[in-house]
């Protein structure tokens, strides 16, 4: 939003012109214009900070949700790898056991990578301070 003063039209506050001060109803003076613009700018900074923090929270929650959904939807792979390992152990063939362990390790490593990607994204979001960078943020585990 904007705030600027024009001698003929008065103070333009967010697209609306005010010939007198909106709070005191006094005619604009150089001092009241400067004071109002300064106060308006500080209010806008507070609003912007609140929007940034709100967007950060929303995006962190989105990252957590997507990670949870990915881990949940892919959990069947862990179960399958565990079953293969148990079957291999029952068969007592060392080469099959090693292959099954390797497959389980691969699945678990991939899941850990998703968790780490989520953590990295959350840290990146927390260190971001501009709306533009938050608007350009994307997170995908695929």
Coordinates of N, CA and C in Angstrom, one line a residue:
X1 N 0.8 -1.2 0.0 CA 0.0 0.0 0.0 C 0.9 1.2 0.0
X2 N 0.3 2.4 -0.4 CA 1.1 3.6 -0.5 C 0.5 4.7 0.3
X3 N 1.3 5.7 0.5 CA 0.9 6.9 1.2 C 1.8 8.0 0.7
X4 N 1.1 9.0 0.1 CA 1.9 10.2 -0.4 C 1.0 11.4 -0.4
X5 N 1.6 12.6 -0.4 CA 0.9 13.9 -0.2 C 1.0 14.7 -1.5
X6 N -0.2 15.2 -1.9 CA -0.3 16.1 -3.1 C -1.0 17.4 -2.6
X7 N -0.4 18.5 -2.9 CA -0.9 19.8 -2.3 C -2.4 20.1 -2.8
X8 N -2.7 19.7 -4.0 CA -4.1 20.0 -4.5 C -5.1 18.9 -4.0
X9 N -4.7 17.7 -4.0 CA -5.6 16.6 -3.6 C -5.6 16.1 -2.2
X10 N -4.5 16.5 -1.5 CA -4.4 16.1 -0.1 C -3.5 14.8 0.0
X11 N -3.7 14.1 1.1 CA -2.9 12.9 1.4 C -3.6 11.7 0.7
X12 N -2.9 11.0 -0.1 CA -3.4 9.8 -0.7 C -2.9 8.6 0.1
X13 N -3.9 7.9 0.8 CA -3.6 6.8 1.7 C -4.3 5.6 1.0
X14 N -3.5 4.7 0.6 CA -4.0 3.4 -0.1 C -5.0 3.7 -1.2
X15 N -4.8 4.7 -2.0 CA -5.6 5.0 -3.1 C -6.8 6.0 -2.8
X16 N -7.0 6.4 -1.6 CA -8.0 7.3 -1.2 C -7.4 8.6 -0.7
X17 N -8.0 9.7 -1.3 CA -7.5 11.1 -0.9 C -8.2 11.6 0.3
X18 N -7.4 12.3 1.1 CA -7.9 12.9 2.3 C -7.4 14.3 2.4
X19 N -8.4 15.3 2.3 CA -8.0 16.7 2.4 C -7.6 17.1 3.8
X20 N -8.1 16.4 4.8 CA -7.7 16.7 6.1 C -7.2 15.4 6.8
X21 N -6.5 15.5 7.9 CA -5.9 14.4 8.6 C -7.1 13.5 9.0
X22 N -7.0 12.2 8.7 CA -8.1 11.3 8.9 C -8.4 11.0 10.4
X23 N -7.5 11.3 11.3 CA -7.7 11.0 12.7 C -8.1 12.3 13.4
X24 N -7.5 13.4 13.1 CA -7.7 14.7 13.8 C -8.6 15.6 13.1
X25 N -8.9 15.4 11.8 CA -9.7 16.3 10.9 C -9.1 17.7 10.8
X26 N -7.8 17.8 11.0 CA -7.2 19.1 10.9 C -6.6 19.2 9.5
X27 N -6.4 20.4 8.9 CA -5.8 20.5 7.6 C -4.4 20.0 7.7
X28 N -3.9 19.5 6.6 CA -2.5 19.0 6.5 C -1.5 20.1 6.7
X29 N -0.5 19.9 7.4 CA 0.7 20.8 7.5 C 1.9 19.9 7.2
X30 N 3.0 20.6 6.9 CA 4.3 19.9 6.6 C 4.6 18.9 7.7
X31 N 4.4 19.3 9.0 CA 4.7 18.5 10.1 C 3.8 17.3 10.2
X32 N 2.5 17.5 10.0 CA 1.5 16.4 10.1 C 1.7 15.4 9.0
X33 N 2.0 15.9 7.8 CA 2.3 15.0 6.7 C 3.5 14.1 7.0
X34 N 4.6 14.8 7.5 CA 5.8 14.0 7.8 C 5.5 13.0 8.9
X35 N 4.8 13.4 9.9 CA 4.5 12.5 11.0 C 3.6 11.3 10.5
X36 N 2.6 11.6 9.7 CA 1.7 10.6 9.3 C 2.4 9.6 8.4
X37 N 3.2 10.1 7.4 CA 4.0 9.2 6.5 C 4.9 8.3 7.3
X38 N 5.6 8.9 8.3 CA 6.5 8.1 9.2 C 5.7 7.0 9.9
X39 N 4.6 7.3 10.5 CA 3.7 6.4 11.2 C 3.2 5.3 10.3
X40 N 2.7 5.8 9.1 CA 2.2 4.8 8.1 C 3.3 3.8 7.7
X41 N 4.5 4.3 7.5 CA 5.6 3.4 7.1 C 5.9 2.4 8.1
X42 N 5.9 2.8 9.4 CA 6.2 1.8 10.5 C 5.0 0.8 10.6
X43 N 3.8 1.2 10.4 CA 2.7 0.3 10.5 C 2.8 -0.7 9.3
X44 N 3.2 -0.2 8.2 CA 3.3 -1.1 7.0 C 4.4 -2.2 7.2
X45 N 5.5 -1.8 7.9 CA 6.6 -2.7 8.2 C 6.1 -3.8 9.2
X46 N 5.3 -3.4 10.2 CA 4.7 -4.4 11.1 C 3.8 -5.3 10.3
X47 N 2.9 -4.8 9.5 CA 2.0 -5.6 8.7 C 2.8 -6.6 7.8
X48 N 3.9 -6.1 7.2 CA 4.7 -6.9 6.3 C 5.3 -8.1 7.1
X49 N 5.9 -7.7 8.3 CA 6.5 -8.8 9.1 C 5.5 -9.8 9.5
X50 N 4.3 -9.4 9.9 CA 3.3 -10.3 10.3 C 2.9 -11.3 9.1
X51 N 2.8 -10.7 7.9 CA 2.5 -11.5 6.7 C 3.6 -12.5 6.4
X52 N 4.9 -12.0 6.6 CA 6.0 -12.9 6.3 C 6.0 -14.1 7.3
X53 N 5.8 -13.8 8.6 CA 5.7 -14.8 9.6 C 4.6 -15.8 9.4
X54 N 3.4 -15.3 9.0 CA 2.3 -16.1 8.7 C 2.5 -17.0 7.5
X55 N 3.1 -16.5 6.5 CA 3.4 -17.3 5.3 C 4.5 -18.3 5.6
X56 N 5.5 -18.0 6.4 CA 6.5 -19.0 6.9 C 5.8 -20.2 7.6
X57 N 4.9 -19.8 8.5 CA 4.2 -20.9 9.2 C 3.4 -21.8 8.3
X58 N 2.7 -21.1 7.3 CA 1.9 -21.9 6.4 C 2.8 -22.8 5.6
X59 N 3.9 -22.3 5.1 CA 4.8 -23.1 4.3 C 5.5 -24.2 5.0
X60 N 5.8 -24.0 6.3 CA 6.4 -25.0 7.1 C 5.4 -26.1 7.3
X61 N 4.2 -25.8 7.6 CA 3.1 -26.8 7.8 C 2.9 -27.6 6.5
X62 N 3.0 -26.9 5.3 CA 2.9 -27.6 4.0 C 4.0 -28.6 3.8
X63 N 5.2 -28.2 4.2 CA 6.4 -29.1 4.0 C 6.2 -30.3 4.9
X64 N 5.7 -30.1 6.1 CA 5.5 -31.2 7.1 C 4.4 -32.1 6.5
X65 N 3.3 -31.6 6.0 CA 2.3 -32.4 5.5 C 2.7 -33.2 4.3
X66 N 3.4 -32.6 3.4 CA 3.9 -33.3 2.2 C 4.8 -34.4 2.6
X67 N 5.7 -34.2 3.5 CA 6.7 -35.2 4.0 C 5.9 -36.3 4.6
X68 N 5.0 -36.0 5.5 CA 4.2 -37.0 6.2 C 3.4 -37.9 5.1
X69 N 2.8 -37.2 4.2 CA 2.1 -38.0 3.1 C 3.0 -38.9 2.3
X70 N 4.2 -38.4 2.0 CA 5.1 -39.2 1.2 C 5.6 -40.4 2.1
X71 N 5.9 -40.2 3.3 CA 6.4 -41.3 4.2 C 5.3 -42.3 4.4
X72 N 4.1 -41.8 4.6 CA 3.0 -42.7 4.8 C 2.6 -43.5 3.6
X73 N 2.6 -42.8 2.5 CA 2.2 -43.5 1.2 C 3.2 -44.5 0.8
X74 N 4.5 -44.4 1.2 CA 5.5 -45.3 0.7 C 6.0 -46.3 1.8
X75 N 5.2 -46.3 2.9 CA 5.6 -47.2 4.0 C 5.5 -48.7 3.6
X76 N 4.6 -49.0 2.6 CA 4.5 -50.4 2.2 C 5.8 -50.9 1.7
X77 N 6.7 -50.1 1.2 CA 8.0 -50.5 0.7 C 8.9 -51.1 1.9
X78 N 8.8 -50.4 3.0 CA 9.5 -50.9 4.2 C 9.0 -52.3 4.6
X79 N 7.7 -52.4 4.6 CA 7.1 -53.7 5.0 C 7.5 -54.8 4.1
X80 N 7.5 -54.5 2.8 CA 7.9 -55.5 1.8 C 9.3 -55.9 2.0
X81 N 10.2 -54.9 2.2 CA 11.6 -55.2 2.4 C 11.8 -56.0 3.7
X82 N 11.1 -55.7 4.7 CA 11.2 -56.4 6.0 C 10.8 -57.9 5.8
X83 N 9.7 -58.1 5.0 CA 9.2 -59.4 4.8 C 10.2 -60.2 4.0
X84 N 10.8 -59.6 3.0 CA 11.8 -60.3 2.2 C 13.0 -60.7 3.0
X85 N 13.4 -59.8 4.0 CA 14.5 -60.1 4.8 C 14.2 -61.3 5.8
X86 N 12.9 -61.3 6.3 CA 12.5 -62.4 7.2 C 12.5 -63.7 6.4
X87 N 12.0 -63.7 5.2 CA 11.9 -64.9 4.4 C 13.4 -65.4 4.1
X88 N 14.2 -64.5 3.8 CA 15.6 -64.8 3.5 C 16.3 -65.4 4.7
X89 N 16.0 -64.8 5.9 CA 16.6 -65.4 7.1 C 16.1 -66.8 7.4
X90 N 14.8 -67.0 7.1 CA 14.3 -68.3 7.3 C 14.9 -69.4 6.4
X91 N 15.2 -68.9 5.2 CA 15.9 -69.8 4.2 C 17.3 -70.0 4.5
X92 N 17.9 -69.2 5.3 CA 19.3 -69.3 5.7 C 20.3 -69.3 4.6
X93 N 20.0 -68.6 3.5 CA 20.9 -68.4 2.4 C 21.6 -67.0 2.6
X94 N 22.9 -67.0 2.9 CA 23.6 -65.7 3.2 C 23.5 -64.7 2.0
X95 N 23.6 -65.2 0.8 CA 23.6 -64.2 -0.3 C 22.2 -63.6 -0.4
X96 N 21.1 -64.3 -0.2 CA 19.8 -63.8 -0.3 C 19.5 -62.9 0.9
X97 N 20.1 -63.2 2.1 CA 20.0 -62.4 3.3 C 20.6 -61.0 3.0
X98 N 21.8 -61.1 2.5 CA 22.5 -59.8 2.2 C 21.8 -58.9 1.2
X99 N 21.2 -59.6 0.2 CA 20.5 -58.8 -0.8 C 19.2 -58.2 -0.2
X100 N 18.5 -58.9 0.7 CA 17.3 -58.4 1.4 C 17.7 -57.3 2.3
X101 N 18.8 -57.4 3.0 CA 19.3 -56.4 3.9 C 19.6 -55.1 3.1
X102 N 20.3 -55.3 2.0 CA 20.6 -54.2 1.1 C 19.4 -53.5 0.6
X103 N 18.3 -54.2 0.3 CA 17.1 -53.6 -0.2 C 16.4 -52.8 0.9
X104 N 16.4 -53.4 2.1 CA 15.8 -52.7 3.3 C 16.6 -51.4 3.6
X105 N 17.9 -51.6 3.6 CA 18.8 -50.4 3.8 C 18.5 -49.3 2.8
X106 N 18.3 -49.7 1.5 CA 18.1 -48.7 0.5 C 16.7 -48.0 0.7
X107 N 15.7 -48.7 1.1 CA 14.4 -48.1 1.4 C 14.5 -47.1 2.6
X108 N 15.2 -47.6 3.6 CA 15.3 -46.8 4.8 C 16.1 -45.5 4.6
X109 N 17.2 -45.7 3.7 CA 18.0 -44.5 3.4 C 17.2 -43.5 2.6
X110 N 16.4 -43.9 1.7 CA 15.5 -43.0 0.9 C 14.6 -42.3 1.8
X111 N 14.0 -43.0 2.8 CA 13.1 -42.3 3.7 C 13.8 -41.3 4.6
X112 N 15.0 -41.6 5.0 CA 15.8 -40.7 5.8 C 16.2 -39.4 4.9
X113 N 16.4 -39.6 3.7 CA 16.7 -38.5 2.8 C 15.5 -37.6 2.7
X114 N 14.3 -38.1 2.6 CA 13.1 -37.3 2.6 C 13.0 -36.5 3.9
X115 N 13.2 -37.1 5.0 CA 13.2 -36.4 6.3 C 14.2 -35.2 6.3
X116 N 15.4 -35.5 5.8 CA 16.5 -34.5 5.8 C 16.1 -33.4 4.8
X117 N 15.5 -33.7 3.7 CA 15.1 -32.7 2.8 C 14.0 -31.8 3.4
X118 N 13.1 -32.4 4.2 CA 12.1 -31.6 4.9 C 12.8 -30.7 5.9
X119 N 13.7 -31.2 6.6 CA 14.4 -30.4 7.6 C 15.1 -29.2 7.0
X120 N 15.8 -29.5 5.9 CA 16.5 -28.4 5.2 C 15.6 -27.4 4.7
X121 N 14.4 -27.8 4.1 CA 13.4 -26.8 3.6 C 12.9 -26.0 4.8
X122 N 12.6 -26.6 5.9 CA 12.1 -25.8 7.1 C 13.2 -24.8 7.6
X123 N 14.4 -25.2 7.6 CA 15.5 -24.2 8.0 C 15.6 -23.1 7.0
X124 N 15.5 -23.4 5.7 CA 15.5 -22.4 4.7 C 14.4 -21.4 4.8
X125 N 13.2 -22.0 5.1 CA 12.0 -21.1 5.3 C 12.2 -20.2 6.5
X126 N 12.7 -20.7 7.6 CA 12.9 -19.9 8.8 C 13.9 -18.8 8.6
X127 N 14.9 -18.9 7.7 CA 15.9 -17.9 7.5 C 15.4 -16.9 6.4
X128 N 14.3 -17.1 5.8 CA 13.8 -16.2 4.7 C 13.0 -15.1 5.4
X129 N 13.3 -13.8 4.9 CA 12.6 -12.7 5.4 C 11.8 -11.8 4.5
X130 N 11.7 -12.3 3.2 CA 10.9 -11.5 2.2 C 9.8 -12.3 1.7
X131 N 8.7 -11.6 1.4 CA 7.5 -12.3 0.8 C 7.8 -12.8 -0.6
X132 N 8.6 -12.1 -1.3 CA 9.0 -12.5 -2.7 C 9.6 -13.9 -2.7
X133 N 10.6 -14.1 -1.8 CA 11.3 -15.4 -1.7 C 10.3 -16.5 -1.2
X134 N 9.4 -16.1 -0.3 CA 8.4 -17.1 0.2 C 7.5 -17.5 -0.9
X135 N 7.1 -16.5 -1.8 CA 6.2 -16.8 -2.9 C 6.8 -17.7 -3.9
X136 N 8.2 -17.6 -4.0 CA 8.9 -18.4 -5.0 C 9.3 -19.8 -4.5
X137 N 9.0 -20.0 -3.2 CA 9.4 -21.3 -2.6 C 8.7 -22.4 -3.1
X138 N 9.4 -23.5 -3.3 CA 8.7 -24.8 -3.8 C 9.4 -25.9 -3.1
X139 N 8.6 -27.0 -2.8 CA 9.1 -28.2 -2.1 C 8.5 -29.4 -2.7
X140 N 9.4 -30.3 -3.2 CA 8.9 -31.5 -3.8 C 9.9 -32.6 -3.5
X141 N 9.3 -33.7 -3.0 CA 10.2 -34.9 -2.6 C 10.4 -35.9 -3.7
X142 N 9.8 -35.7 -4.9 CA 10.0 -36.6 -6.0 C 11.3 -36.4 -6.8

